[in-house]
PDB file of C-alpha atoms in Angstrom:
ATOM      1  CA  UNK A   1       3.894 -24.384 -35.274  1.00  0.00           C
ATOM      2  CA  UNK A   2       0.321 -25.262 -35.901  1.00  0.00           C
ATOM      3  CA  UNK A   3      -1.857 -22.512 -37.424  1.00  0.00           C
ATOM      4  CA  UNK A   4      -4.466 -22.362 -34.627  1.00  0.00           C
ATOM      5  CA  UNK A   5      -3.771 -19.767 -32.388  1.00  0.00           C
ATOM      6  CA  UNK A   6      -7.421 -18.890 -31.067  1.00  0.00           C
ATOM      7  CA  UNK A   7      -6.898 -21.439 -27.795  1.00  0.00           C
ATOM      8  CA  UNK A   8      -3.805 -20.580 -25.472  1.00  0.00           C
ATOM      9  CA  UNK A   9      -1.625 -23.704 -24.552  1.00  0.00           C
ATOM     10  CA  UNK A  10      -1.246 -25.050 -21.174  1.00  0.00           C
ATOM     11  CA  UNK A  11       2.157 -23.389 -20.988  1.00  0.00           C
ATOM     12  CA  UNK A  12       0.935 -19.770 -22.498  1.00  0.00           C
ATOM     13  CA  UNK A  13      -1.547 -19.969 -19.842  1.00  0.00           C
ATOM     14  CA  UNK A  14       0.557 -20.286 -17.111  1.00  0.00           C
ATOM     15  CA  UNK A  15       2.713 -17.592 -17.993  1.00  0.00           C
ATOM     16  CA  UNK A  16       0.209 -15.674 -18.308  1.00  0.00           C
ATOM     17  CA  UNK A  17      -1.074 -16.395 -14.693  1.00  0.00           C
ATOM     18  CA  UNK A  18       2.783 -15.497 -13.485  1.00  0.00           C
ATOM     19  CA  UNK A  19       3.317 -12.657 -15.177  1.00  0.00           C
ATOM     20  CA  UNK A  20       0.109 -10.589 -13.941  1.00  0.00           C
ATOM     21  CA  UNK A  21       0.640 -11.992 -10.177  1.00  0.00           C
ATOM     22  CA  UNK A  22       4.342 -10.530 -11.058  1.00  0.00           C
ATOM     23  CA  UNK A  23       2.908  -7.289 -12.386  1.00  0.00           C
ATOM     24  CA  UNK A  24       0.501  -6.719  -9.122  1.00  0.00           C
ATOM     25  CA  UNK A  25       3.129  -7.796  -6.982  1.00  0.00           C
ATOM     26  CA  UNK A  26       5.507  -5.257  -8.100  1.00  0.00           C
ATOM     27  CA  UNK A  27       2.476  -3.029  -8.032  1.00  0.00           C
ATOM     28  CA  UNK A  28       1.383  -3.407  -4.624  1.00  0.00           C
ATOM     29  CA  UNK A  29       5.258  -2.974  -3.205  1.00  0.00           C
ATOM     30  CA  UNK A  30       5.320  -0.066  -5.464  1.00  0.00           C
ATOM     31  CA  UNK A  31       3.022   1.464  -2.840  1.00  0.00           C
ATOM     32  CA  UNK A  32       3.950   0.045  -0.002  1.00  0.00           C
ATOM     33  CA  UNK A  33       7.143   1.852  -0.678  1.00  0.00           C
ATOM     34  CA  UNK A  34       5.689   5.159  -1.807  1.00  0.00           C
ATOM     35  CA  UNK A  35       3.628   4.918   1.180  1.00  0.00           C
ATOM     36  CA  UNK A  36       6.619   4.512   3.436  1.00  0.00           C
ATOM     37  CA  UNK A  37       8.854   7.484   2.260  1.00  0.00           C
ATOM     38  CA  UNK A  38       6.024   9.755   1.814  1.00  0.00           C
ATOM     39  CA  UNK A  39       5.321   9.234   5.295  1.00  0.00           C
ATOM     40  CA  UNK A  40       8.801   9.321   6.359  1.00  0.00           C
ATOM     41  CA  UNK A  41       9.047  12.499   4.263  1.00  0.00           C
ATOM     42  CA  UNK A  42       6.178  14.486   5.172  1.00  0.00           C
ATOM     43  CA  UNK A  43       4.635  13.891   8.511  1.00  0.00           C
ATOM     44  CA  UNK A  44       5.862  15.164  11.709  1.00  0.00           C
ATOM     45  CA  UNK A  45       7.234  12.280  14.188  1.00  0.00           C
ATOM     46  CA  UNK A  46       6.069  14.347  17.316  1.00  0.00           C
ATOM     47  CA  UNK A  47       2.227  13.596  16.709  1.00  0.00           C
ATOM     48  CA  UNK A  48       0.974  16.207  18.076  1.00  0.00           C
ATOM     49  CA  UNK A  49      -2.473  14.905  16.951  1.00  0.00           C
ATOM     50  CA  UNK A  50      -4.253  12.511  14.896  1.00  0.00           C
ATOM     51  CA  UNK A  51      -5.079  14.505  12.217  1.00  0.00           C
ATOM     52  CA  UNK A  52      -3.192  14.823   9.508  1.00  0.00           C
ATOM     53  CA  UNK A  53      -2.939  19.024   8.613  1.00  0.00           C
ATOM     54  CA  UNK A  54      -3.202  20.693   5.628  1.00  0.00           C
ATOM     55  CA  UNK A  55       0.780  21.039   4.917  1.00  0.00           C
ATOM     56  CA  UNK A  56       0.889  17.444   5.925  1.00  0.00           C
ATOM     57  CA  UNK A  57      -1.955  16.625   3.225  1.00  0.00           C
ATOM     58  CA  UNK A  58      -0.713  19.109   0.138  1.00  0.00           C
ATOM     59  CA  UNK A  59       3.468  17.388   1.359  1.00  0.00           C
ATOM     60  CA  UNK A  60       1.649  13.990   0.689  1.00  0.00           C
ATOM     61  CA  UNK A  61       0.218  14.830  -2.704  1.00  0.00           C
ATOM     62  CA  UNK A  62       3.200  16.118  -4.119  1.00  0.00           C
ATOM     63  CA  UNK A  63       5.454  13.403  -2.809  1.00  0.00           C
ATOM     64  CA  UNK A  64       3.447  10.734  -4.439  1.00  0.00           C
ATOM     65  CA  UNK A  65       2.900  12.753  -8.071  1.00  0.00           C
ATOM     66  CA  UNK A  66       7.062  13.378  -7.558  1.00  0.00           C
ATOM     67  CA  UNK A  67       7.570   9.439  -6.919  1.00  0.00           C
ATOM     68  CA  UNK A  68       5.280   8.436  -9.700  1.00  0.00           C
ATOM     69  CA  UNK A  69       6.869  10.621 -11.735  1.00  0.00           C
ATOM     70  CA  UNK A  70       9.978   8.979 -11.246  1.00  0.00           C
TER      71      UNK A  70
ATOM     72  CA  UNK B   1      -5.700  -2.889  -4.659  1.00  0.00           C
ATOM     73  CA  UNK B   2      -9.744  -3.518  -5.601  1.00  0.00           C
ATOM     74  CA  UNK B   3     -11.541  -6.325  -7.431  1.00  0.00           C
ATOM     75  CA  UNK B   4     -12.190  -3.108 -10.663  1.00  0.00           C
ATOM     76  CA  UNK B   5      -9.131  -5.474 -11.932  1.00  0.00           C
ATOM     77  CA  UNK B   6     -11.427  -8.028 -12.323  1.00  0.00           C
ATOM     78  CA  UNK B   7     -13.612  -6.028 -14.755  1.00  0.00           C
ATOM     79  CA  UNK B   8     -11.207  -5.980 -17.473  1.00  0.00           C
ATOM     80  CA  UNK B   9     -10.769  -9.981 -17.470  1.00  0.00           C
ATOM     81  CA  UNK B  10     -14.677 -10.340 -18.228  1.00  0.00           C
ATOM     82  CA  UNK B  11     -13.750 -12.473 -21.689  1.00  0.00           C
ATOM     83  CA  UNK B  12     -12.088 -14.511 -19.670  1.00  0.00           C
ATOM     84  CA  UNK B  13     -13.803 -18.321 -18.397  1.00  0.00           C
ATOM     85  CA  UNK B  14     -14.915 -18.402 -14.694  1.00  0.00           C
ATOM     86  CA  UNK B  15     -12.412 -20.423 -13.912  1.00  0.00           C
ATOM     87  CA  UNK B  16      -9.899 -18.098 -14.849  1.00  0.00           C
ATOM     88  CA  UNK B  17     -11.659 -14.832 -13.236  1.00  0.00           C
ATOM     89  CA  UNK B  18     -11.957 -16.927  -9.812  1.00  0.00           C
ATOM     90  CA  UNK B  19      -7.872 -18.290 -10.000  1.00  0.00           C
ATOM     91  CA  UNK B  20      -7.399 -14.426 -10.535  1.00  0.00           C
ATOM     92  CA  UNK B  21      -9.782 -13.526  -7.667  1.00  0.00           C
ATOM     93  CA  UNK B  22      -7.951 -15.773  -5.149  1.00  0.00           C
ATOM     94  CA  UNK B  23      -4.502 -14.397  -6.087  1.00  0.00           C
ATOM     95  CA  UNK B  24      -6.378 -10.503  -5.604  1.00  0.00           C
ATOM     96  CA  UNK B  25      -7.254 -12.056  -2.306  1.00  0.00           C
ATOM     97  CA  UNK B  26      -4.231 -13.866  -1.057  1.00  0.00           C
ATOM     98  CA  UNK B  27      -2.103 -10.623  -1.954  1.00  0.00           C
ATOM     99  CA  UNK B  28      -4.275  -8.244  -0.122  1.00  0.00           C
ATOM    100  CA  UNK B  29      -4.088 -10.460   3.326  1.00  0.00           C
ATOM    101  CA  UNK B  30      -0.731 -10.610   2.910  1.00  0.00           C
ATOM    102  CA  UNK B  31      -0.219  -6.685   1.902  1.00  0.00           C
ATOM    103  CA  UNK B  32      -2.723  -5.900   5.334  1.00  0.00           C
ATOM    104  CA  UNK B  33      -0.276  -8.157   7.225  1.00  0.00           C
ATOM    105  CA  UNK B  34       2.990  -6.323   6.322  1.00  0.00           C
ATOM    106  CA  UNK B  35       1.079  -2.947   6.987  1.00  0.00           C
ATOM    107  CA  UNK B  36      -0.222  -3.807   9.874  1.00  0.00           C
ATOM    108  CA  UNK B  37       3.792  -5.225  11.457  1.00  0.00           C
ATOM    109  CA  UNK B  38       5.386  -2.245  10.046  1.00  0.00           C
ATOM    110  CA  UNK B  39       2.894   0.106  11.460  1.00  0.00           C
ATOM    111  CA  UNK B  40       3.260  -1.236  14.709  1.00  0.00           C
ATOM    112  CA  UNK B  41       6.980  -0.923  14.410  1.00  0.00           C
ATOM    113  CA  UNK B  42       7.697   2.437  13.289  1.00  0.00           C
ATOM    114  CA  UNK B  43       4.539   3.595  16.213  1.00  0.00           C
ATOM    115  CA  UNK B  44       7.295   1.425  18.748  1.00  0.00           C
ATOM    116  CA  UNK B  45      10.161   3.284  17.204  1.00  0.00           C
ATOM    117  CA  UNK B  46       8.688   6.574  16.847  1.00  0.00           C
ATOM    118  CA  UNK B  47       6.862   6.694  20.996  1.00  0.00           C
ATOM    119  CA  UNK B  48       8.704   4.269  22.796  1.00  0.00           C
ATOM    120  CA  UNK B  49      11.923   5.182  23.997  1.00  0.00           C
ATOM    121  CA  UNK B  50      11.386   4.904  27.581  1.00  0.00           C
ATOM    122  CA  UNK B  51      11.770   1.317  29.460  1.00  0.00           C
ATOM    123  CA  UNK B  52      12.047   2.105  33.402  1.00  0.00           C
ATOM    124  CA  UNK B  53       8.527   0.345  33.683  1.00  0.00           C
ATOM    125  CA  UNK B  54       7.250  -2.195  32.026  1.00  0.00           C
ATOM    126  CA  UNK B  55       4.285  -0.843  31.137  1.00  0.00           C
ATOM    127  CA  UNK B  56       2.784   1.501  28.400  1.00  0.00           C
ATOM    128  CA  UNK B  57       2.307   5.208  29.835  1.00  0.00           C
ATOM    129  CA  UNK B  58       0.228   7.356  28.958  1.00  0.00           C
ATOM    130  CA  UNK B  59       1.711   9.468  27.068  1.00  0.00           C
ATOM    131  CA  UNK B  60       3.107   6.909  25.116  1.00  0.00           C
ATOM    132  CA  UNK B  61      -0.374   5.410  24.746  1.00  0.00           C
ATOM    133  CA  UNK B  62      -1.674   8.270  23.382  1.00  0.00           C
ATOM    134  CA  UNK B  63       1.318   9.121  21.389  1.00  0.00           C
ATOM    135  CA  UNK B  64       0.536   5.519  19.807  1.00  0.00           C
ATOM    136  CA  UNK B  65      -2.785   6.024  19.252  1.00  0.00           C
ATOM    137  CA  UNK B  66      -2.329   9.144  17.032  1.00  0.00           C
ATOM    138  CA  UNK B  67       0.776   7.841  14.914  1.00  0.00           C
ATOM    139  CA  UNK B  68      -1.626   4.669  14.383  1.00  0.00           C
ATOM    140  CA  UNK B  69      -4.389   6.565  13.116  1.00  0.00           C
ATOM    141  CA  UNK B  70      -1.878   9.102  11.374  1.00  0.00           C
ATOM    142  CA  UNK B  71      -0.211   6.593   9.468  1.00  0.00           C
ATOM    143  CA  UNK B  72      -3.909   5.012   8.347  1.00  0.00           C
ATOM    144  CA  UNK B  73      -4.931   8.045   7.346  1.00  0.00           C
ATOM    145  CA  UNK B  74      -2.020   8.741   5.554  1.00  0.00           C
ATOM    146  CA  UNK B  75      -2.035   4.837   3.586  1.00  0.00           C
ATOM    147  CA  UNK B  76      -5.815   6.210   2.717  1.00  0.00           C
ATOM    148  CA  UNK B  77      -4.689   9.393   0.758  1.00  0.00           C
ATOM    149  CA  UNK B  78      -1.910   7.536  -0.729  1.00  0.00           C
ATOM    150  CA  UNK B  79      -4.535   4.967  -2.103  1.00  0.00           C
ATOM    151  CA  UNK B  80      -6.276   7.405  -3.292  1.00  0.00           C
ATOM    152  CA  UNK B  81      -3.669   9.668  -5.287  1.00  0.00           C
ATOM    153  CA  UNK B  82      -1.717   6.272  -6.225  1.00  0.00           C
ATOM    154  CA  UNK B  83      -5.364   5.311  -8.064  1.00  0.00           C
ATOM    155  CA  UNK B  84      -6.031   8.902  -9.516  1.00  0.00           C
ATOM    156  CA  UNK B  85      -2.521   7.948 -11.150  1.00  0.00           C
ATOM    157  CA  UNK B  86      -2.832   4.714 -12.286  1.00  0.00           C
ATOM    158  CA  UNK B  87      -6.367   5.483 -14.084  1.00  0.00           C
ATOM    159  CA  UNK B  88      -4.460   8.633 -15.296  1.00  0.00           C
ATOM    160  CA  UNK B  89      -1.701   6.452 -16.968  1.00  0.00           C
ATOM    161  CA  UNK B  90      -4.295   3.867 -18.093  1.00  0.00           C
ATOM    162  CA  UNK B  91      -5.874   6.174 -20.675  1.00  0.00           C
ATOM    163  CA  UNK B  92      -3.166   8.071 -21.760  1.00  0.00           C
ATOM    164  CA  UNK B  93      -1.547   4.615 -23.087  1.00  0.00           C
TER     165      UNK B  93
END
């Protein structure tokens, strides 16, 4: 291997490029998911109004610290 | 999802920052897309269960409208604890 490491191949590059759309891919369906059971979890399917209360908000919180968590 | 990202690549050339712009773009239209079908899905599944007419009533208008703006509101918080988290996990690495 040649000694000079200070520019990034062609090939480096693009894995670079593919692993960090990888990493915010898996990021962003991270919280699509979270989103999606904490909903599921914590607010009331009757919708009574369109305000979210103040169990509904503190439920929310926890669920997503819990999830992270995990 | 925000362009802060972006701040950590400044060593990086332009042409690199703007390849990793577009892909911060492109997944964000495409993350607003799939929120937007599943929202309107689970409001369907959640108000809808009626189908003697054809069209909406009220009630199921309005039952729409707050599950809509429920389920926003709810993405918003989300956002917002999900960031508190990551930032919280950035420094303690």
């Amino acid at each position: 291997m040649a000694a000079n490491n200070s520019q990034p191949t062609g090939i480096d590059k693009e894995q670079a490029f593919g692993m960090a759309e990888t990493e915010m891919e898996y990021r962003v369906e991270l919280f699509n998911r979270l989103a999606q059971t904490c909903f599921n979890k914590c607010v009331d399917k009757r919708y009574k109004e369109a305000e979210l209360n103040m169990g509904e908000n503190s439920c929310i919180d926890r669920c997503v610290s819990k999830y992270w968590q995990f | 999802m925000d362009k802060g990202i972006l701040a950590g690549l400044d060593g990086l050339p332009e042409e690199d920052k703007a390849r990793m712009s577009a892909m911060i773009d492109h997944l964000q239209l495409r993350d607003s897309l799939r929120m937007y079908n599943s929202l309107v899905e689970r409001c369907f599944t959640d108000c809808v269960d009626n189908f003697t007419r054809k069209t909406l009533q009220k009630q199921e208008e309005t039952c729409v409208m707050r599950c809509a703006e429920k389920f926003l509101k709810h993405s918003m918080r989300v956002g917002m604890r999900f960031a508190e988290l990551n930032s919280q996990a950035a420094t303690q690495d």
